[in-house]
PDB file of C-alpha atoms and ligand atoms in Angstrom:
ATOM      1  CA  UNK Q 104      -8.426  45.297  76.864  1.00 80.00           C
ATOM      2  CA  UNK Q 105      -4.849  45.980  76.701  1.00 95.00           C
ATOM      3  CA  UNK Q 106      -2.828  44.442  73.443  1.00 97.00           C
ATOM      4  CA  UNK Q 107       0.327  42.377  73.071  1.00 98.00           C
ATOM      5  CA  UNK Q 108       2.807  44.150  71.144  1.00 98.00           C
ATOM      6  CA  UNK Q 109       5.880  43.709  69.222  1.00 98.00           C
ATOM      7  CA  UNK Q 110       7.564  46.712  67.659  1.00 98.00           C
ATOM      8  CA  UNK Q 111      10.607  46.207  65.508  1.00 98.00           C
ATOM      9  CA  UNK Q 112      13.221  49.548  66.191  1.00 98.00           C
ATOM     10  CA  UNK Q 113      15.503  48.854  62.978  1.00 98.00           C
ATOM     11  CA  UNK Q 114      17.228  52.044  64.037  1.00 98.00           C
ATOM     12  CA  UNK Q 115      19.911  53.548  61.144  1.00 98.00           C
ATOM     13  CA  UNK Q 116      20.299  49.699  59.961  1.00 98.00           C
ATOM     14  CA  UNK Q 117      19.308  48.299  56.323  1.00 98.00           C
ATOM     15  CA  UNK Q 118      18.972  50.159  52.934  1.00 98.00           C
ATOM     16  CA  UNK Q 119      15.329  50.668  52.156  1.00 98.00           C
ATOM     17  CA  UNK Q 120      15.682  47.432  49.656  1.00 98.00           C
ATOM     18  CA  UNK Q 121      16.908  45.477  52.678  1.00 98.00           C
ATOM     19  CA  UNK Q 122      13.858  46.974  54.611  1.00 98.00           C
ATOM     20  CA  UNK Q 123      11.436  46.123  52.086  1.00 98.00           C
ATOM     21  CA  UNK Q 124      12.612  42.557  51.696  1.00 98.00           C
ATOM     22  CA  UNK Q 125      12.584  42.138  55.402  1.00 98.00           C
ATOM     23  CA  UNK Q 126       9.309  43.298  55.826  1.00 98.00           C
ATOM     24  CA  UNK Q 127       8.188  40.565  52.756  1.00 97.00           C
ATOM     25  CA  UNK Q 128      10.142  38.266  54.995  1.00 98.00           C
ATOM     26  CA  UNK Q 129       7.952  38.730  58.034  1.00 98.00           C
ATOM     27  CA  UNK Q 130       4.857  38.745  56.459  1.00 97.00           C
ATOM     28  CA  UNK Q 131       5.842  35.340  54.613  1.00 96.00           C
ATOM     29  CA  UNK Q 132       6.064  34.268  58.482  1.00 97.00           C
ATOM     30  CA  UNK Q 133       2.904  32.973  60.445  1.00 97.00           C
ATOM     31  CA  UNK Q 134       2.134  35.463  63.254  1.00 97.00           C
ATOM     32  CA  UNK Q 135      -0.596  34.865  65.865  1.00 97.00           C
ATOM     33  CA  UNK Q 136      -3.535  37.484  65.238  1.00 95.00           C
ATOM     34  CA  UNK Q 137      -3.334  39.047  68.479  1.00 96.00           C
ATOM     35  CA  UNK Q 138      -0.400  40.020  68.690  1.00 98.00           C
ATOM     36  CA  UNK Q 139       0.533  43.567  67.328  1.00 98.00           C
ATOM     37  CA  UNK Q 140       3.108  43.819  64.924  1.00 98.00           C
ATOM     38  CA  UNK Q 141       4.873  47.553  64.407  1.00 98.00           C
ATOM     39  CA  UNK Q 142       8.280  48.584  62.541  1.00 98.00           C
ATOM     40  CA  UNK Q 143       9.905  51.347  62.987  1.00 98.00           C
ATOM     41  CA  UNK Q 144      12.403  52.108  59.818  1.00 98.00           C
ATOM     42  CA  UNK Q 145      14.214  54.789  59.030  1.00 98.00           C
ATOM     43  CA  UNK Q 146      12.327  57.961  57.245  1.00 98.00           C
ATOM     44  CA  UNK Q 147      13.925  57.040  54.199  1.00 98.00           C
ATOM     45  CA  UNK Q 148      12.218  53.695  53.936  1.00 98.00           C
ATOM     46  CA  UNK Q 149       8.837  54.351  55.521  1.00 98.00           C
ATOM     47  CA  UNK Q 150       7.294  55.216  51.413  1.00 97.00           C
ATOM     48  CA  UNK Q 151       8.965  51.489  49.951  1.00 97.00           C
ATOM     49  CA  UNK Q 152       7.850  50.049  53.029  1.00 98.00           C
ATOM     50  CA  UNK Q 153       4.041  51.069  52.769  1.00 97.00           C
ATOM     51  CA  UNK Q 154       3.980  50.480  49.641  1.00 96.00           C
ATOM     52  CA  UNK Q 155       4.403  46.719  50.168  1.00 96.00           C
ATOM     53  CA  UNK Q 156       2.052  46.329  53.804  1.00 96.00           C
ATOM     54  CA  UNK Q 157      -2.002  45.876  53.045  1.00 89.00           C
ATOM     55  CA  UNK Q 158      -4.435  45.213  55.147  1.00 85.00           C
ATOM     56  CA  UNK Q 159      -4.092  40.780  55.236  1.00 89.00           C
ATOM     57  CA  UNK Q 160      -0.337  41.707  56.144  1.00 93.00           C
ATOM     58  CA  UNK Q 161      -1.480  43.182  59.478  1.00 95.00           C
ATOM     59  CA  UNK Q 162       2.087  44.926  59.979  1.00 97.00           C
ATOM     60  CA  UNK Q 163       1.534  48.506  61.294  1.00 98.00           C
ATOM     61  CA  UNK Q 164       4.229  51.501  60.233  1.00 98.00           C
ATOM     62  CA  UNK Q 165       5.492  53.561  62.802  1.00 98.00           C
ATOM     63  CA  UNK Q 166       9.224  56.211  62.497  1.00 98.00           C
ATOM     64  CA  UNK Q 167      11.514  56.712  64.878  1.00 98.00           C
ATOM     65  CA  UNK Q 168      11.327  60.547  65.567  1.00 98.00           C
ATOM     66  CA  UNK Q 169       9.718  63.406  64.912  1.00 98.00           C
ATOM     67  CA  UNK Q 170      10.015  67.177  64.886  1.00 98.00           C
ATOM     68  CA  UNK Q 171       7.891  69.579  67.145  1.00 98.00           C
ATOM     69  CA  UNK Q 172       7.026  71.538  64.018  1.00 98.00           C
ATOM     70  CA  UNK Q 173       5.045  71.030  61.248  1.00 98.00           C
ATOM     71  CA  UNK Q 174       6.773  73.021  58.605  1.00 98.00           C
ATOM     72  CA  UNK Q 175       9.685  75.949  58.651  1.00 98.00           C
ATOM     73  CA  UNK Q 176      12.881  76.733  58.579  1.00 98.00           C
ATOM     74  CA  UNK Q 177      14.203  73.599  60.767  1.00 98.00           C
ATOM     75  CA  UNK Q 178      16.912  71.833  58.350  1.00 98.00           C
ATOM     76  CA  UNK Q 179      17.144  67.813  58.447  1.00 97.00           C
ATOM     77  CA  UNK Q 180      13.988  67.535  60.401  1.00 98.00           C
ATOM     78  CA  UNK Q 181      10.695  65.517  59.681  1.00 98.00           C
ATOM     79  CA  UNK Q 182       7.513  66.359  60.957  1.00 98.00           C
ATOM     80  CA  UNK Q 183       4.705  64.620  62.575  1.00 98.00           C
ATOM     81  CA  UNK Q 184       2.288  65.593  59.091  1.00 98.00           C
ATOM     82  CA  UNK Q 185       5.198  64.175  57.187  1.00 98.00           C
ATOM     83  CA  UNK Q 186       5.245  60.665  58.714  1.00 98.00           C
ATOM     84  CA  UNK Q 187       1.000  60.969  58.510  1.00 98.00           C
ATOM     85  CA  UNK Q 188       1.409  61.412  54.860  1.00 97.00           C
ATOM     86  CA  UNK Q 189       3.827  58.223  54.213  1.00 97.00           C
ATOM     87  CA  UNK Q 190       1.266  55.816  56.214  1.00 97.00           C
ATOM     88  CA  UNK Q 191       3.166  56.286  59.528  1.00 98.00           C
ATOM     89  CA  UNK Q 192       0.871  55.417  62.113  1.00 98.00           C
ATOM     90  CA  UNK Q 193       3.356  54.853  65.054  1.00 98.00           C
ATOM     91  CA  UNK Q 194       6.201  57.103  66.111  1.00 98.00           C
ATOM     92  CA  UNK Q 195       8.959  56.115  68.606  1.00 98.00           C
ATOM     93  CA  UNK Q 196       9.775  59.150  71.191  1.00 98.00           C
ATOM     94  CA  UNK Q 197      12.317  59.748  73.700  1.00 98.00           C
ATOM     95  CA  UNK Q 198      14.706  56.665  72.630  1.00 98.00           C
ATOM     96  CA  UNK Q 199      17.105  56.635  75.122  1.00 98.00           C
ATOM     97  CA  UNK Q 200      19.990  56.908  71.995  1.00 98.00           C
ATOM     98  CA  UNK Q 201      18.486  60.518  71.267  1.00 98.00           C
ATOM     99  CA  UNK Q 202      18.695  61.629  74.570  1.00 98.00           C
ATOM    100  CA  UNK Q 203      21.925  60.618  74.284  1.00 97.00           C
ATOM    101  CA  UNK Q 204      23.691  61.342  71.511  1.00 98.00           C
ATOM    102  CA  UNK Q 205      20.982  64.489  70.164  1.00 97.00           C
ATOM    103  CA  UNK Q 206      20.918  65.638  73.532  1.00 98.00           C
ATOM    104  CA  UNK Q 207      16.557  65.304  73.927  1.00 98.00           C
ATOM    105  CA  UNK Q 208      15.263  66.536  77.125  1.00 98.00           C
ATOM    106  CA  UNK Q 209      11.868  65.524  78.798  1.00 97.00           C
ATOM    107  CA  UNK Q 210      10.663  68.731  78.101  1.00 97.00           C
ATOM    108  CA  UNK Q 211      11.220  68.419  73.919  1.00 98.00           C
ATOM    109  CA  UNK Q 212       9.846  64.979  74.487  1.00 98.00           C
ATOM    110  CA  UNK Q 213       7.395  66.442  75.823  1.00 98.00           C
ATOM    111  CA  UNK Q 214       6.382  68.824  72.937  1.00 98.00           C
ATOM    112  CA  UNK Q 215       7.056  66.308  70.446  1.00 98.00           C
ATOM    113  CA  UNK Q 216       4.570  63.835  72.134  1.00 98.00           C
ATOM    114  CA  UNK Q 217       2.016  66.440  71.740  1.00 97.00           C
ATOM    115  CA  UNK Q 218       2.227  67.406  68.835  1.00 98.00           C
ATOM    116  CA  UNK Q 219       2.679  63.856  67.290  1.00 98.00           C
ATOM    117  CA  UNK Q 220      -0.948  63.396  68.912  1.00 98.00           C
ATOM    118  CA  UNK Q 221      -2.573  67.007  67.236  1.00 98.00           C
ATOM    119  CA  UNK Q 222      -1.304  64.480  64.087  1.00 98.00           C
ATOM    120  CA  UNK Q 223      -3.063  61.614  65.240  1.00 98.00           C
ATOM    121  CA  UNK Q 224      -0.165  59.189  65.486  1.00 98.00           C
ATOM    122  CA  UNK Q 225       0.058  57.249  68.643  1.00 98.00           C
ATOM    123  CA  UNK Q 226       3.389  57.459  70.523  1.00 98.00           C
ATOM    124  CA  UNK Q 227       5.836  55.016  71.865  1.00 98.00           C
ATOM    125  CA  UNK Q 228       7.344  56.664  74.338  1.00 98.00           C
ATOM    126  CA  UNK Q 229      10.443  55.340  76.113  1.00 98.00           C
ATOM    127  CA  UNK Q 230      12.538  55.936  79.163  1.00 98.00           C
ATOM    128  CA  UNK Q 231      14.818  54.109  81.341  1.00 98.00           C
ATOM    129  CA  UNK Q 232      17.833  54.233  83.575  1.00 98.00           C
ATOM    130  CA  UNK Q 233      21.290  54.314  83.059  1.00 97.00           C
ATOM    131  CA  UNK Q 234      23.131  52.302  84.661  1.00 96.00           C
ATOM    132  CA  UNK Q 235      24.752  54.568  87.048  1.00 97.00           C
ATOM    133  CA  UNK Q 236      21.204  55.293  88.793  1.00 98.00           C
ATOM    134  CA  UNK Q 237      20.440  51.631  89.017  1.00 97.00           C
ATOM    135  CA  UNK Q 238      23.089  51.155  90.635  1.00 96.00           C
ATOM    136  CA  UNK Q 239      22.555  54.019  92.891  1.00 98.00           C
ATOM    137  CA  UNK Q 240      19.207  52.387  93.653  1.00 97.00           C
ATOM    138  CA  UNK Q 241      16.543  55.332  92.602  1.00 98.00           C
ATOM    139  CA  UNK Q 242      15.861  53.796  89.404  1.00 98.00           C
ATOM    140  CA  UNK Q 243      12.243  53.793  89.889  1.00 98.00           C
ATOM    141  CA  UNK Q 244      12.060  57.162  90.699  1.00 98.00           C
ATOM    142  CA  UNK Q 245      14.055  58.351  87.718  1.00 98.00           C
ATOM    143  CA  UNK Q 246      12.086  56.285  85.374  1.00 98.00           C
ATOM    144  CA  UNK Q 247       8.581  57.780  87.029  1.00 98.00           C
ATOM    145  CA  UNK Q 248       9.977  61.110  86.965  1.00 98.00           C
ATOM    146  CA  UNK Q 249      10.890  60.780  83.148  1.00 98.00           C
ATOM    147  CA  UNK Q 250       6.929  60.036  82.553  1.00 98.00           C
ATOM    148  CA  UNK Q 251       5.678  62.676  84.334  1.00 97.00           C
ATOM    149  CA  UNK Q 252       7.661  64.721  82.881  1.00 97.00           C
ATOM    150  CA  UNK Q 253       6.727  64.025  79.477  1.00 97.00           C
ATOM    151  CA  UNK Q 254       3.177  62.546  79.549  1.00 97.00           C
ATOM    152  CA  UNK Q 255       1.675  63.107  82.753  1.00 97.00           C
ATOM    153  CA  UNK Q 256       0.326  66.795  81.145  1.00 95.00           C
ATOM    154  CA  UNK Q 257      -1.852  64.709  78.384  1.00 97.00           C
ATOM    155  CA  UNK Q 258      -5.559  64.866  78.265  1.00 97.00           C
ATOM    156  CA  UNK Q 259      -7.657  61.370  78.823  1.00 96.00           C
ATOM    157  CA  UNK Q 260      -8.002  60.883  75.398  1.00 96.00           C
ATOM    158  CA  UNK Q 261      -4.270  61.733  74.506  1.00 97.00           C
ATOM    159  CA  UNK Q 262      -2.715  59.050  76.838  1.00 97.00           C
ATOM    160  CA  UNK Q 263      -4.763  56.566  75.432  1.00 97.00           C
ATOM    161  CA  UNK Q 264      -2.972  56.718  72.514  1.00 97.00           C
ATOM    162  CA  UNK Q 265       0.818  56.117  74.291  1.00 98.00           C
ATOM    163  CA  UNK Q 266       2.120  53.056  74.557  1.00 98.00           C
ATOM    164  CA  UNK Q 267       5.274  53.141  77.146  1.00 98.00           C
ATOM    165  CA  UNK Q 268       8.346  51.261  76.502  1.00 98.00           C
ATOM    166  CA  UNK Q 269      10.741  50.549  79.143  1.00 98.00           C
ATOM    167  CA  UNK Q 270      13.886  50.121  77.967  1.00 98.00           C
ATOM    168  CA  UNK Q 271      16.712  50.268  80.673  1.00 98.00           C
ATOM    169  CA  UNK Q 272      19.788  51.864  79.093  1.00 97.00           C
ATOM    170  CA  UNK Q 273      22.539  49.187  80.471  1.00 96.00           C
ATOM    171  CA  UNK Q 274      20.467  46.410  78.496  1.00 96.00           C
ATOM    172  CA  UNK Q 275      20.217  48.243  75.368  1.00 95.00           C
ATOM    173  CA  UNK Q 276      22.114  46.876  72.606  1.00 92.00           C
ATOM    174  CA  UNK Q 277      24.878  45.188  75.075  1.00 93.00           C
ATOM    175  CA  UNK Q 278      23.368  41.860  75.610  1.00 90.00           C
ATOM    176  CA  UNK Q 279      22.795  42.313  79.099  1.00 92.00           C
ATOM    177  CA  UNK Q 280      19.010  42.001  80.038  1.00 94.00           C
ATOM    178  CA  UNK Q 281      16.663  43.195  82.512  1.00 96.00           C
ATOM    179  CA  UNK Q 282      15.635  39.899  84.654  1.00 97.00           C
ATOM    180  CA  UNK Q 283      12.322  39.089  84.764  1.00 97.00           C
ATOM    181  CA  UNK Q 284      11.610  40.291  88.164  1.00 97.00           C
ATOM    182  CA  UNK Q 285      13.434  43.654  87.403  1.00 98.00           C
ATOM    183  CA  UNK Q 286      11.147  44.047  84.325  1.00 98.00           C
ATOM    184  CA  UNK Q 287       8.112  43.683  86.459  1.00 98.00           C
ATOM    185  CA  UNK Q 288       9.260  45.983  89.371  1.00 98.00           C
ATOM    186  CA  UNK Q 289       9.178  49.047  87.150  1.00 98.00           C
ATOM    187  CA  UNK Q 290       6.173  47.802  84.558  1.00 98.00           C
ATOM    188  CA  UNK Q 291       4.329  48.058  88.009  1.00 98.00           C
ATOM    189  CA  UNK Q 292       5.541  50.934  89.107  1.00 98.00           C
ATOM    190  CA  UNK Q 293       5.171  52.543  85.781  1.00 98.00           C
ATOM    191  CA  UNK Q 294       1.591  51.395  85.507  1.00 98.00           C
ATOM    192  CA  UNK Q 295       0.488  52.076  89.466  1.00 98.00           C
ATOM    193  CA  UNK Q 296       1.618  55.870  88.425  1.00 98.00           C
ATOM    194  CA  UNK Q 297      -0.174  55.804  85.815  1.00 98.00           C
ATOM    195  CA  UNK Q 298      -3.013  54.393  88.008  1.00 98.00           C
ATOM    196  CA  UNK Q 299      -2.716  57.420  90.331  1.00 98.00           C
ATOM    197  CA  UNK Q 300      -2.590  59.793  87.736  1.00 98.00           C
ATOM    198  CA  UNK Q 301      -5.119  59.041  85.348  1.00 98.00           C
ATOM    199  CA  UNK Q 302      -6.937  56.305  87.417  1.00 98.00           C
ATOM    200  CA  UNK Q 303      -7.543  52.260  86.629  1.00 98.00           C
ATOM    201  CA  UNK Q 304      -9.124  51.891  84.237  1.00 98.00           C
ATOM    202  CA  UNK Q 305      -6.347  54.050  81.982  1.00 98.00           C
ATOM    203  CA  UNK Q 306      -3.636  51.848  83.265  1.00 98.00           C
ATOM    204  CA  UNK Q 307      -5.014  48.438  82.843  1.00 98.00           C
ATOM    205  CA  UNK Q 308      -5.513  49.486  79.164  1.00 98.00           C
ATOM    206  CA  UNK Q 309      -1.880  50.643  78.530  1.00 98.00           C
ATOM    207  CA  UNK Q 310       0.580  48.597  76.925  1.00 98.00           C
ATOM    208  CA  UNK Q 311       3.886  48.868  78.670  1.00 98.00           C
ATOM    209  CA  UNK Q 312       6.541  47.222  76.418  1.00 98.00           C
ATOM    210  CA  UNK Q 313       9.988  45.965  77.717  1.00 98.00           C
ATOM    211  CA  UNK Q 314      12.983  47.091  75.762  1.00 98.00           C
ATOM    212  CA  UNK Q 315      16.837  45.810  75.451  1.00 97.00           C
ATOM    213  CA  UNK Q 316      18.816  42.775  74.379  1.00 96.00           C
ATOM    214  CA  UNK Q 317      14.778  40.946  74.189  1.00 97.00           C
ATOM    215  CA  UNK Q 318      15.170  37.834  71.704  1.00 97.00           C
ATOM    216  CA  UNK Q 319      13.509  34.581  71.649  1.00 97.00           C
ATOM    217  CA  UNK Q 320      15.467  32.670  73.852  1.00 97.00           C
ATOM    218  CA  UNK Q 321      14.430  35.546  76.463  1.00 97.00           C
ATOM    219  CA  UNK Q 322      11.446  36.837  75.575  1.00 98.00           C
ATOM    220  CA  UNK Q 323       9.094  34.157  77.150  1.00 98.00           C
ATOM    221  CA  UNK Q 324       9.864  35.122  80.324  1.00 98.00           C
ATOM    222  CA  UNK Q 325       9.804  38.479  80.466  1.00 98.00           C
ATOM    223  CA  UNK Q 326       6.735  38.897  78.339  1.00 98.00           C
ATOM    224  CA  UNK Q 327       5.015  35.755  80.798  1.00 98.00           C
ATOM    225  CA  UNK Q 328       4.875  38.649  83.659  1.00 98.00           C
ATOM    226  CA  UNK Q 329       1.747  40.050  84.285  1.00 98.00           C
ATOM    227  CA  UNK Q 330       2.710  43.935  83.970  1.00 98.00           C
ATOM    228  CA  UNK Q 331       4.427  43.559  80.209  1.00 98.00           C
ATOM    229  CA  UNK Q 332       2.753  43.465  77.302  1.00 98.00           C
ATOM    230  CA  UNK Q 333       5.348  42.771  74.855  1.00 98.00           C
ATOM    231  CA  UNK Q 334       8.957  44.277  73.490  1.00 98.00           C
ATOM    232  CA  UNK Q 335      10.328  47.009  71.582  1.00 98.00           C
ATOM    233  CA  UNK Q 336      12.863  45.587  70.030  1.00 98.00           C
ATOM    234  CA  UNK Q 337      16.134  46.599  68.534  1.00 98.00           C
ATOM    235  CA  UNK Q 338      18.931  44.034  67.365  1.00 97.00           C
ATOM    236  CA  UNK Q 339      16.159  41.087  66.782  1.00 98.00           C
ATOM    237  CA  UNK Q 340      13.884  42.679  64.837  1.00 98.00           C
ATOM    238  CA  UNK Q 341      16.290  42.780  62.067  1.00 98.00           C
ATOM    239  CA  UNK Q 342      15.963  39.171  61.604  1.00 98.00           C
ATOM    240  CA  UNK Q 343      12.555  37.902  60.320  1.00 98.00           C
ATOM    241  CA  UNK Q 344      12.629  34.663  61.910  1.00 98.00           C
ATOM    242  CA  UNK Q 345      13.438  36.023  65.815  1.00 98.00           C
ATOM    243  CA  UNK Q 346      11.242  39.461  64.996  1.00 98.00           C
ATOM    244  CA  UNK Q 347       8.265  36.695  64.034  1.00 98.00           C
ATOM    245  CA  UNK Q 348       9.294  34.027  67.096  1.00 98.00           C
ATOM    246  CA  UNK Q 349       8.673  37.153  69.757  1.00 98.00           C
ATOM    247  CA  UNK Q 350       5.215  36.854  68.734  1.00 98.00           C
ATOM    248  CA  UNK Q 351       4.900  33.452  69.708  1.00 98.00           C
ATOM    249  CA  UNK Q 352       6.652  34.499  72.617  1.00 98.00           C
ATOM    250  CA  UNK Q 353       3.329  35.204  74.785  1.00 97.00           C
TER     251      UNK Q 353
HETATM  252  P1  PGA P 603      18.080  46.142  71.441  1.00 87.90           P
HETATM  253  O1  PGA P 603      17.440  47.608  71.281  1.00 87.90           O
HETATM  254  O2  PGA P 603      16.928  45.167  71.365  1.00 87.90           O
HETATM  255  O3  PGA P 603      19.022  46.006  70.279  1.00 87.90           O
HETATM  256  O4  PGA P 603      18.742  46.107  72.755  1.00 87.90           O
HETATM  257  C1  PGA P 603      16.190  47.942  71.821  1.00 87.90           C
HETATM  258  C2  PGA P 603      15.878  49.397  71.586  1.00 87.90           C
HETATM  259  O5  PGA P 603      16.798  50.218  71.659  1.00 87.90           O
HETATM  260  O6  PGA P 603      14.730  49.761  71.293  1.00 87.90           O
END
């Protein structure tokens, strides 16, 4: 059975103070029980932040990066037995704002997927279009291509441990959103390959999250289509009461 998720990309927002009291903010909130619940904060916060989730707050921890190491001489980065240590169970990968502005490829993505796995965390991995290529019309393709890329080389057991987000770079952050029918298009493409690659029964147990500009008032019908299974979400998720509302947004 595949699960409903909402992950919560806080990004480089909030001291870890702010992140702790939003987190005590959330679990104040009443949540439906099957619906996931992850945040992502930054690396600074992750040790506050565990330190105030137990078990009856059913909020799951997950960073935003990692490092393809796991120790050396590699300045400023984290690694995937660092985040294991703090509680991290969750890591984002391949956000389409460190291809961009840290220059990721599909091939580091690729590595870092991996080795996030040897660490037993499970993986979030994103990709999505710019706006250029959706325009251009071979969105699809770029999108599928970005997956194979990246986690189409992962053993049985490894990809059952990914959880893909979509998240179309044009509706990231600017307000603009995917429409329901464009969300669906690639969820289905995104799962068929998956389908082909790693057969049915894989797929239909994948989570496939939609990503960019998602919020309550939008969430309903994106989530309602039969190919997404929930949001990773950036701007809401800062606020407790719309993080908590796209749970009840099934
Ligand atoms: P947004 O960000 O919801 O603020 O558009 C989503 C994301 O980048 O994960």
């Amino acid at each position: 059975m595949r699960k409903n998720i909402v992950a919560g990309n806080w990004k480089m927002n909030l001291l870890p103070e702010e992140g702790v009291d939003l987190v005590k903010s959330i679990i104040e909130l009443d949540r439906p029980n099957d619906v996931v619940s992850i945040v992502c904060p930054s690396f600074t916060h992750l040790h506050a932040i565990r330190e105030v989730l137990n078990d009856q707050s059913q909020i799951h921890l997950g960073a935003q990066d990692c490092s393809t190491h796991d120790s050396g001489a590699y300045t400023g980065q984290i690694s995937a037995p660092m985040l294991k240590s703090l509680g991290a169970e969750y890591v984002i990968l391949g956000h389409s704002e460190r291809r961009a502005y840290q220059g990721e490829s599909d091939e580091l993505i690729r590595e870092k997927t991996i080795n996030a796995l040897h660490h037993d965390l499970q993986v979030i991995y994103c990709c999505g279009e710019t706006e250029d290529i959706r325009i251009a019309g071979n969105y699809i393709e770029h999108v599928l291509s970005q997956i194979k890329k990246a986690i189409f080389n992962l053993e049985e057991t490894q990809i059952q441990r990914i959880t893909i987000a979509y998240e179309p770079v044009w509706a990231i952050g600017t307000g603009k959103v995917a429409t329901p029918d464009q969300a669906q298009e690639m969820h289905a493409a995104i799962r068929k390959s998956v389908a082909n690659h790693y057969g049915e029964k894989i797929a239909n147990s994948m989570s496939i999250l939609y990503g960019g500009s998602c919020k309550p008032s939008n969430a309903k019908e994106i989530f309602s289509n039969p190919d997404v299974d929930g949001g990773l979400i950036g701007g809401a998720a800062l606020k407790p009461a719309d993080f908590v509302a796209l749970h009840h947004s099934f």
